[in-house]
Amino acid sequence: MSAFLSKRHGMFINGDWTDSSADETIAVIDPATEEVIATVQAGGEAEVDRAVRAARAAFDNGPWPNMAPIDRMMIMLRLADVIEAAADEIAFLETIDNGMPMWLSTGAAAKAVLHLRHFAGICGRLGGQVHNVTQPDIHAYSIKEPVGVVGAITPWNFPFVMAVAKMAQALAAGCTVVLKPSEITPLSALRLGELIQQAGFPDGVVNIIVGYGRDAGKALVEHLLVDKISFTGSTATGKWIVQAAAGNLKRVTLELGGKSPTIVFPDADVERAVPGAAMAVFANSGQVCVAGSRLFIHRKIFDKMVDGISAFAANLKVGSGLDADSQIGPLVSRDQLDRVSGFIESGINEGAHVVHGGKRVGDAGYFVQPTVVAETHGDMRIIKEEIFGPVVAAIPFDDDDLDQIAARANDTNYGLAAYIWSSDASKIHKLARKLRAGLIQVNGGTALDPALPFGGFKESGWGREYGAEGVEAYMETKSVAIQL
């Protein structure tokens, strides 16, 4: 991979690589060593305009939207094959760029292939329906058509799989794409551009611009030739996108922050609930939008669960993602290390008790211990705000009133996910209906499956990704009525 890292990385526009018109570059830093591992050019408004116009031409005049669904499917499957063949190098890039352990980045690369193959299979199943209207002698039907040019803005926590998943849904719908990955973790998106070339996509169907949010991201959201923005990231940025998209009323899908509750009942299988609840917040160093960072535990098993999770955290190997034994890697950046450390310090100052962890690990790299805190209250920042780090707050509850439990779990501005641990099927189904969250995982149930709609309530976002709903979010519905 040294040849790839030493390349002069530019922009992928209209099927070819091109330099930025600006002199600004971005230093890519390995969060495990704090060393610069690559330098990429920073695109701005000019590069975004070129990319959007290429995508516009590919949509308005190119073959992709009008291609037979099976032909779109075959190209997407070809891309899945070339990604699968390059999975080891993609995982390596993710690990040195984001910091995640190799076991996680390898799984993420495989998940990207799964997304592509799943959504490729949807290409031929998209369509409208015949409608029985209220008037006689009218033949009426609806058509599903691609929305047009999509600006896809992806985060740094799972760079490759998030980029591929957004792109796959838009491509299945027949849209063209301008992808703007996070400037913090751009390497796997640039490698994706090379693989798109290898797979034989028509020019302009996918374009990739690396740049800062203040420049490239802003230009993409505000561009009047973009028909839809699909964004995953912070709630604050999502709110700005809603306002900026008003210029041409472009469609918007937002997957934003979370402060997800994990609820553990006394009838739970504690042996499974301990590692399950722990990794719901410690995986990827807690840099997960659905992290179960508020841990509600029935008082009957509170001490047992807290002791178990603390012991589990103590046994997690924190280290470089390239170390095969590492289970927890570094945080992605110095800013993120300072942010997470600040939250822990704030919790302590407000009276929280650190049961385990809370410290930085080593002098080099952005490592922090998996942290368990207790003795919190609802007004603490550590309870109210998204930390995006490996920090979980354990909170006891006494009653079995599901309305009261749900009220405490729902006491947040967010509503992305929730976790339930119980062996009582009736209780599970009743509580799942009461929780204000887009994804309810029960006893370790799956998350972010390409077949399952995913998205948030409240300030966790707008719309749904994945599943048939995810693809339809990239389409418009047209009605046709014919007098017979």
Coordinates of C-alpha atoms in Angstrom, one line a residue:
M1 CA 0.0 0.0 0.0
S2 CA 3.0 2.3 0.1
A3 CA 2.5 3.2 -3.5
F4 CA -1.1 4.2 -2.9
L5 CA -0.2 6.3 0.1
S6 CA 2.5 8.2 -1.7
K7 CA 0.3 9.1 -4.7
R8 CA -0.7 12.6 -5.5
H9 CA -4.3 12.2 -4.5
G10 CA -6.7 14.4 -6.5
M11 CA -10.4 14.4 -7.3
F12 CA -12.4 11.7 -9.2
I13 CA -14.5 13.6 -11.7
N14 CA -16.2 12.3 -14.8
G15 CA -14.4 9.0 -14.8
D16 CA -10.9 10.4 -14.4
W17 CA -8.5 11.8 -11.8
T18 CA -7.9 15.5 -11.8
D19 CA -6.0 18.0 -9.6
S20 CA -7.7 20.6 -7.5
S21 CA -7.5 24.2 -8.6
A22 CA -6.6 25.2 -5.1
D23 CA -3.2 24.9 -3.4
E24 CA -4.6 23.6 -0.1
T25 CA -3.9 20.0 1.0
I26 CA -5.0 17.8 3.8
A27 CA -2.6 15.8 6.0
V28 CA -4.0 12.4 6.7
I29 CA -2.9 11.3 10.2
D30 CA -2.7 7.7 11.6
P31 CA -4.6 8.1 15.0
A32 CA -2.6 5.3 16.5
T33 CA 0.8 7.0 15.9
E34 CA -0.1 10.7 15.3
E35 CA 2.1 10.5 12.1
V36 CA 1.2 11.9 8.7
I37 CA 0.7 8.9 6.4
A38 CA -0.6 10.6 3.3
T39 CA -1.4 14.0 1.8
V40 CA -4.5 14.6 -0.3
Q41 CA -5.6 17.7 -2.3
A42 CA -8.5 19.7 -0.8
G43 CA -11.2 20.4 -3.3
G44 CA -13.4 23.4 -3.1
E45 CA -16.3 25.1 -4.8
A46 CA -14.7 24.8 -8.3
E47 CA -14.2 21.0 -8.0
V48 CA -17.7 20.5 -6.6
D49 CA -19.1 22.4 -9.5
R50 CA -17.2 20.3 -12.0
A51 CA -18.3 17.1 -10.3
V52 CA -21.9 18.1 -10.0
R53 CA -22.0 19.2 -13.7
A54 CA -20.5 15.8 -14.7
A55 CA -23.1 14.0 -12.6
R56 CA -25.8 16.2 -14.1
A57 CA -24.7 15.4 -17.7
A58 CA -24.5 11.7 -16.8
F59 CA -28.0 11.8 -15.5
D60 CA -29.6 14.0 -18.1
N61 CA -27.8 12.6 -21.2
G62 CA -25.9 9.5 -20.1
P63 CA -27.0 5.8 -20.1
W64 CA -27.3 5.2 -16.3
P65 CA -30.9 6.3 -15.6
N66 CA -32.2 4.7 -18.8
M67 CA -30.2 1.6 -18.5
A68 CA -32.1 -1.7 -18.2
P69 CA -32.2 -2.6 -14.5
I70 CA -30.4 -5.8 -15.1
D71 CA -27.5 -3.9 -16.7
R72 CA -27.2 -1.5 -13.7
M73 CA -27.3 -4.6 -11.5
M74 CA -24.5 -6.3 -13.3
I75 CA -22.2 -3.2 -13.1
M76 CA -22.9 -2.9 -9.4
L77 CA -22.2 -6.6 -8.9
R78 CA -18.9 -6.2 -10.7
L79 CA -18.0 -3.4 -8.3
A80 CA -18.9 -5.7 -5.4
D81 CA -16.5 -8.3 -6.9
V82 CA -13.6 -5.9 -7.3
I83 CA -14.1 -4.6 -3.7
E84 CA -14.2 -8.1 -2.4
A85 CA -10.9 -8.8 -4.2
A86 CA -9.3 -5.7 -2.6
A87 CA -10.9 -6.2 0.8
D88 CA -7.6 -6.7 2.7
E89 CA -6.1 -3.4 1.4
I90 CA -9.3 -1.5 2.1
A91 CA -9.4 -2.8 5.6
F92 CA -5.7 -1.8 6.1
L93 CA -6.5 1.7 4.8
E94 CA -9.5 2.0 7.2
T95 CA -7.4 0.9 10.1
I96 CA -4.5 3.4 9.6
D97 CA -6.9 6.2 8.6
N98 CA -9.7 5.8 11.2
G99 CA -7.9 3.7 13.8
M100 CA -10.4 0.9 14.1
P101 CA -9.0 -2.6 14.8
M102 CA -8.4 -4.9 11.8
W103 CA -11.2 -7.2 12.9
L104 CA -13.6 -4.4 12.6
S105 CA -12.3 -2.9 9.4
T106 CA -12.3 -6.3 7.7
G107 CA -15.9 -6.8 8.7
A108 CA -16.8 -3.3 7.4
A109 CA -15.3 -4.1 4.0
A110 CA -17.3 -7.3 3.8
K111 CA -20.4 -5.4 4.8
A112 CA -19.8 -3.0 2.0
V113 CA -19.8 -5.9 -0.5
L114 CA -23.0 -7.1 1.1
H115 CA -24.7 -3.7 0.7
L116 CA -23.7 -3.5 -3.0
R117 CA -25.0 -7.0 -3.8
H118 CA -28.2 -6.5 -1.8
F119 CA -29.1 -3.2 -3.5
A120 CA -28.0 -4.4 -6.9
G121 CA -30.7 -7.1 -6.5
I122 CA -33.3 -4.3 -5.9
C123 CA -32.7 -2.7 -9.3
G124 CA -35.3 -4.8 -11.1
R125 CA -37.9 -4.6 -8.4
L126 CA -38.5 -0.9 -8.4
G127 CA -41.8 0.4 -9.8
G128 CA -45.2 2.0 -9.2
Q129 CA -48.6 0.4 -9.2
V130 CA -52.0 0.6 -10.9
H131 CA -54.5 2.6 -8.9
N132 CA -58.3 2.2 -8.8
V133 CA -59.3 5.9 -8.8
T134 CA -62.7 7.2 -7.9
Q135 CA -63.7 8.3 -11.4
P136 CA -65.0 5.8 -14.1
D137 CA -63.1 5.0 -17.3
I138 CA -59.8 6.2 -16.0
H139 CA -56.7 4.1 -16.3
A140 CA -54.3 5.4 -13.6
Y141 CA -50.9 4.3 -12.5
S142 CA -47.8 5.6 -10.8
I143 CA -44.2 5.5 -11.8
K144 CA -41.0 5.5 -9.7
E145 CA -38.2 7.6 -11.2
P146 CA -34.7 8.5 -9.9
V147 CA -34.6 11.8 -8.2
G148 CA -31.5 12.9 -10.1
V149 CA -28.1 14.1 -8.9
V150 CA -27.3 13.0 -5.3
G151 CA -24.8 14.7 -3.0
A152 CA -23.7 12.0 -0.6
I153 CA -21.8 13.3 2.5
T154 CA -20.3 10.5 4.7
P155 CA -18.7 10.5 8.2
W156 CA -15.4 9.4 9.5
N157 CA -16.4 6.7 11.9
F158 CA -17.1 4.0 9.2
P159 CA -15.8 5.6 6.1
F160 CA -15.8 2.9 3.5
V161 CA -19.0 1.0 4.3
M162 CA -21.0 4.2 4.7
A163 CA -19.8 5.6 1.4
V164 CA -20.6 2.3 -0.4
A165 CA -24.0 1.9 1.3
K166 CA -25.2 5.5 0.3
M167 CA -23.9 5.1 -3.2
A168 CA -25.4 1.7 -3.7
Q169 CA -28.9 2.9 -2.8
A170 CA -28.7 5.9 -5.1
L171 CA -27.2 3.9 -7.9
A172 CA -29.9 1.2 -7.6
A173 CA -32.5 3.9 -8.0
G174 CA -30.8 5.2 -11.2
C175 CA -29.3 8.4 -9.7
T176 CA -25.8 9.8 -10.3
V177 CA -23.6 10.6 -7.3
V178 CA -21.1 13.2 -6.0
L179 CA -19.5 11.7 -2.9
K180 CA -17.8 13.9 -0.3
P181 CA -16.1 11.8 2.3
S182 CA -14.9 13.2 5.6
E183 CA -11.6 15.1 5.2
I184 CA -10.4 13.2 8.3
T185 CA -10.6 9.8 6.7
P186 CA -10.5 10.2 2.9
L187 CA -8.2 7.3 1.9
S188 CA -10.7 4.4 1.4
A189 CA -13.0 6.7 -0.6
L190 CA -10.1 7.5 -3.0
R191 CA -9.4 3.8 -3.3
L192 CA -13.1 3.3 -4.0
G193 CA -12.8 5.7 -7.0
E194 CA -10.1 3.5 -8.5
L195 CA -12.3 0.4 -8.0
I196 CA -15.2 2.2 -9.7
Q197 CA -13.0 2.8 -12.7
Q198 CA -12.0 -0.9 -12.7
A199 CA -15.6 -2.0 -12.5
G200 CA -16.5 0.0 -15.7
F201 CA -19.0 2.6 -14.6
P202 CA -20.0 5.1 -17.2
D203 CA -18.2 8.4 -16.8
G204 CA -19.8 10.9 -14.4
V205 CA -22.1 8.4 -12.7
V206 CA -19.9 8.5 -9.5
N207 CA -17.7 11.4 -8.7
I208 CA -15.6 11.8 -5.5
I209 CA -14.5 15.1 -4.0
V210 CA -12.2 15.3 -1.0
G211 CA -12.4 18.6 0.9
Y212 CA -13.3 20.4 4.0
G213 CA -17.0 20.7 5.0
R214 CA -16.7 24.5 5.1
D215 CA -15.7 24.5 1.4
A216 CA -16.6 21.3 -0.5
G217 CA -19.4 20.3 1.8
K218 CA -21.1 23.7 1.7
A219 CA -20.7 24.0 -2.0
L220 CA -22.3 20.6 -2.6
V221 CA -25.3 21.2 -0.3
E222 CA -26.0 24.6 -1.8
H223 CA -25.5 23.6 -5.5
L224 CA -28.7 24.2 -7.5
L225 CA -28.0 21.3 -9.8
V226 CA -28.0 18.8 -6.9
D227 CA -31.5 17.2 -6.4
K228 CA -30.9 15.4 -3.1
I229 CA -28.5 15.4 -0.2
S230 CA -27.9 12.3 1.9
F231 CA -25.9 13.2 5.0
T232 CA -24.6 11.2 7.9
G233 CA -23.0 13.2 10.7
S234 CA -23.7 15.6 13.5
T235 CA -27.1 17.0 14.4
A236 CA -25.8 20.5 14.3
T237 CA -24.6 20.1 10.7
G238 CA -27.8 18.3 9.8
K239 CA -29.8 21.4 10.9
W240 CA -27.6 23.6 8.8
I241 CA -28.2 21.4 5.8
V242 CA -31.9 21.7 6.2
Q243 CA -31.7 25.4 5.9
A244 CA -29.1 25.4 3.1
A245 CA -31.1 23.0 1.0
A246 CA -33.9 25.5 0.7
G247 CA -32.4 27.1 -2.4
N248 CA -34.0 24.6 -4.7
L249 CA -35.9 22.6 -2.1
K250 CA -33.6 19.6 -2.7
R251 CA -34.7 16.4 -1.0
V252 CA -32.8 15.6 2.2
T253 CA -32.1 12.4 4.1
L254 CA -30.3 12.9 7.5
E255 CA -28.9 10.3 9.8
L256 CA -27.6 12.2 12.8
G257 CA -26.7 11.8 16.4
G258 CA -27.9 9.5 19.1
K259 CA -27.9 9.0 22.9
S260 CA -29.3 5.5 22.8
P261 CA -30.6 3.7 25.9
T262 CA -29.8 0.1 26.8
I263 CA -32.4 -1.4 29.2
V264 CA -31.6 -4.5 31.1
F265 CA -34.3 -6.3 33.0
P266 CA -33.7 -8.7 35.9
D267 CA -34.9 -11.7 33.7
A268 CA -32.2 -11.0 31.2
D269 CA -29.4 -13.5 30.4
V270 CA -26.7 -11.6 32.2
E271 CA -23.9 -13.7 30.7
R272 CA -25.0 -12.5 27.3
A273 CA -26.1 -9.0 28.3
V274 CA -22.7 -8.0 29.8
P275 CA -20.6 -8.3 26.6
G276 CA -23.6 -7.2 24.5
A277 CA -24.2 -4.0 26.4
A278 CA -20.5 -3.3 26.7
M279 CA -19.7 -3.7 23.0
A280 CA -22.9 -1.7 22.2
V281 CA -20.9 1.3 23.4
F282 CA -17.2 0.3 23.3
A283 CA -17.0 -1.0 19.7
N284 CA -15.1 1.3 17.4
S285 CA -14.0 3.2 20.6
G286 CA -17.6 4.3 21.0
Q287 CA -17.6 6.2 17.7
V288 CA -20.9 4.7 16.6
C289 CA -24.1 6.7 16.1
V290 CA -26.2 3.9 17.7
A291 CA -23.9 3.6 20.8
G292 CA -25.8 2.4 23.8
S293 CA -24.3 5.1 26.1
R294 CA -27.1 5.3 28.7
L295 CA -27.3 1.9 30.5
F296 CA -30.5 1.5 32.5
I297 CA -30.2 -1.6 34.7
H298 CA -32.9 -3.0 37.1
R299 CA -31.6 -2.5 40.6
K300 CA -31.9 -6.3 41.3
I301 CA -29.0 -6.9 39.0
F302 CA -27.4 -3.5 38.9
D303 CA -24.2 -4.3 40.8
K304 CA -23.8 -7.6 38.9
M305 CA -24.1 -5.9 35.5
V306 CA -21.9 -2.9 36.4
D307 CA -19.2 -5.2 37.9
G308 CA -19.4 -7.5 34.8
I309 CA -19.2 -4.6 32.3
S310 CA -16.3 -3.0 34.3
A311 CA -14.4 -6.3 34.3
F312 CA -15.2 -6.8 30.6
A313 CA -13.8 -3.3 29.9
A314 CA -10.7 -4.0 31.9
N315 CA -9.9 -7.0 29.8
L316 CA -10.3 -5.2 26.5
K317 CA -6.9 -4.8 24.7
V318 CA -6.5 -1.1 23.8
G319 CA -3.9 -0.6 21.1
S320 CA -3.1 0.0 17.5
G321 CA -5.6 -1.5 15.1
L322 CA -2.8 -3.2 13.2
D323 CA -2.1 -5.2 16.3
A324 CA -4.0 -8.5 15.9
D325 CA -4.8 -8.6 19.6
S326 CA -6.3 -5.1 19.8
Q327 CA -10.0 -5.0 20.5
I328 CA -10.2 -1.2 21.0
G329 CA -8.3 1.2 18.8
P330 CA -7.7 5.0 19.2
L331 CA -10.2 7.8 18.8
V332 CA -10.0 9.3 15.3
S333 CA -8.3 12.6 16.1
R334 CA -6.8 14.9 18.7
D335 CA -10.0 16.9 18.7
Q336 CA -12.0 13.8 19.4
L337 CA -9.6 12.8 22.2
D338 CA -10.0 16.2 23.8
R339 CA -13.8 16.0 23.3
V340 CA -14.2 12.6 25.0
S341 CA -11.7 13.5 27.8
G342 CA -13.7 16.7 28.4
F343 CA -16.9 14.8 28.8
I344 CA -15.4 12.5 31.3
E345 CA -13.9 15.4 33.3
S346 CA -17.3 17.2 33.1
G347 CA -19.0 14.1 34.5
I348 CA -16.6 13.9 37.4
N349 CA -17.0 17.6 38.2
E350 CA -20.8 17.2 38.2
G351 CA -20.6 14.3 40.7
A352 CA -20.4 11.1 38.6
H353 CA -18.3 8.2 39.9
V354 CA -15.9 6.5 37.5
V355 CA -16.2 2.8 38.1
H356 CA -13.6 1.9 35.5
G357 CA -11.4 3.7 33.1
G358 CA -11.5 7.4 32.4
K359 CA -7.9 7.9 31.5
R360 CA -5.8 8.3 28.4
V361 CA -3.7 5.3 27.4
G362 CA -0.1 6.0 26.6
D363 CA 1.6 9.2 25.4
A364 CA 1.3 8.7 21.6
G365 CA -1.9 8.0 19.7
Y366 CA -5.4 9.1 20.7
F367 CA -6.2 6.2 23.0
V368 CA -8.6 6.3 25.9
Q369 CA -9.7 3.6 28.3
P370 CA -13.2 2.1 28.0
T371 CA -15.0 4.0 30.7
V372 CA -17.9 3.1 33.0
V373 CA -19.5 5.8 35.2
A374 CA -22.3 5.6 37.8
E375 CA -24.0 7.9 40.3
T376 CA -25.2 10.2 37.5
H377 CA -28.3 12.4 37.2
G378 CA -30.3 13.6 34.2
D379 CA -28.9 17.1 34.1
M380 CA -25.3 16.0 33.5
R381 CA -23.8 16.7 30.1
I382 CA -22.5 13.1 30.2
I383 CA -26.2 12.0 30.2
K384 CA -27.7 14.6 27.9
E385 CA -25.2 15.0 25.1
E386 CA -23.7 12.6 22.6
I387 CA -20.1 11.8 23.6
F388 CA -19.1 9.6 20.6
G389 CA -16.5 7.8 22.7
P390 CA -16.2 4.6 24.8
V391 CA -18.1 6.0 27.8
V392 CA -21.2 4.4 29.3
A393 CA -23.3 5.7 32.2
A394 CA -24.9 3.1 34.4
I395 CA -28.3 4.2 35.7
P396 CA -30.5 2.0 38.1
F397 CA -34.2 1.7 37.9
D398 CA -36.6 0.1 40.4
D399 CA -40.1 -0.3 39.0
D400 CA -41.4 -2.6 36.3
D401 CA -43.8 0.0 34.9
L402 CA -43.0 0.0 31.2
D403 CA -44.5 3.5 30.8
Q404 CA -42.1 4.9 33.4
I405 CA -39.1 3.0 32.0
A406 CA -39.9 4.2 28.5
A407 CA -40.3 7.8 29.7
R408 CA -36.8 7.7 31.2
A409 CA -35.3 6.1 28.1
N410 CA -37.1 8.7 25.8
D411 CA -35.9 11.6 27.9
T412 CA -33.5 12.8 25.2
N413 CA -33.5 15.0 22.2
Y414 CA -32.4 12.0 20.2
G415 CA -34.2 8.8 19.0
L416 CA -31.9 6.7 16.8
A417 CA -31.7 3.4 18.6
A418 CA -32.5 1.5 21.8
Y419 CA -31.5 -1.9 23.2
I420 CA -33.5 -4.2 25.3
W421 CA -32.3 -7.2 27.3
S422 CA -35.0 -9.5 28.6
S423 CA -36.4 -13.0 28.3
D424 CA -40.1 -11.9 28.5
A425 CA -41.4 -11.7 25.0
S426 CA -44.5 -9.8 26.0
K427 CA -42.5 -7.2 27.9
I428 CA -40.1 -6.8 24.9
H429 CA -42.9 -6.2 22.3
K430 CA -44.8 -3.8 24.6
L431 CA -41.7 -1.8 25.4
A432 CA -40.5 -1.7 21.8
R433 CA -43.7 0.1 20.9
K434 CA -43.2 2.7 23.6
L435 CA -39.6 3.6 22.8
R436 CA -39.1 6.6 20.5
A437 CA -36.3 5.3 18.4
G438 CA -35.9 4.1 14.8
L439 CA -34.1 0.9 15.7
I440 CA -34.8 -1.4 18.6
Q441 CA -32.3 -4.2 19.1
V442 CA -33.4 -7.0 21.4
N443 CA -31.0 -9.5 23.0
G444 CA -28.2 -8.6 20.5
G445 CA -30.5 -8.3 17.5
T446 CA -28.8 -7.1 14.3
A447 CA -28.1 -3.4 13.4
L448 CA -27.7 -1.6 10.1
D449 CA -28.6 -4.6 7.9
P450 CA -29.1 -3.5 4.2
A451 CA -32.6 -5.1 4.2
L452 CA -33.8 -3.3 7.3
P453 CA -34.9 0.4 7.3
F454 CA -32.8 2.6 9.5
G455 CA -33.1 6.1 10.7
G456 CA -34.0 8.3 13.7
F457 CA -36.8 10.0 15.5
K458 CA -36.6 13.6 16.8
E459 CA -33.1 15.2 16.3
S460 CA -31.6 11.9 15.1
G461 CA -32.6 12.7 11.6
W462 CA -35.0 12.6 8.7
G463 CA -36.0 9.7 6.5
R464 CA -34.8 6.1 6.4
E465 CA -31.8 4.4 4.8
Y466 CA -31.5 0.8 3.8
G467 CA -34.3 -1.6 2.8
A468 CA -36.8 -0.8 0.1
E469 CA -37.5 2.5 1.8
G470 CA -33.9 3.5 1.6
V471 CA -33.9 3.1 -2.2
E472 CA -37.2 4.8 -2.6
A473 CA -35.8 7.8 -0.8
Y474 CA -33.8 8.4 -4.0
M475 CA -36.8 8.3 -6.2
E476 CA -39.8 10.5 -7.1
T477 CA -43.3 9.2 -7.7
K478 CA -45.2 10.3 -10.8
S479 CA -48.9 9.6 -11.4
V480 CA -50.4 9.1 -14.8
A481 CA -54.2 9.2 -15.5
I482 CA -55.6 8.3 -18.9
Q483 CA -59.2 8.8 -20.0
L484 CA -60.3 5.6 -21.7

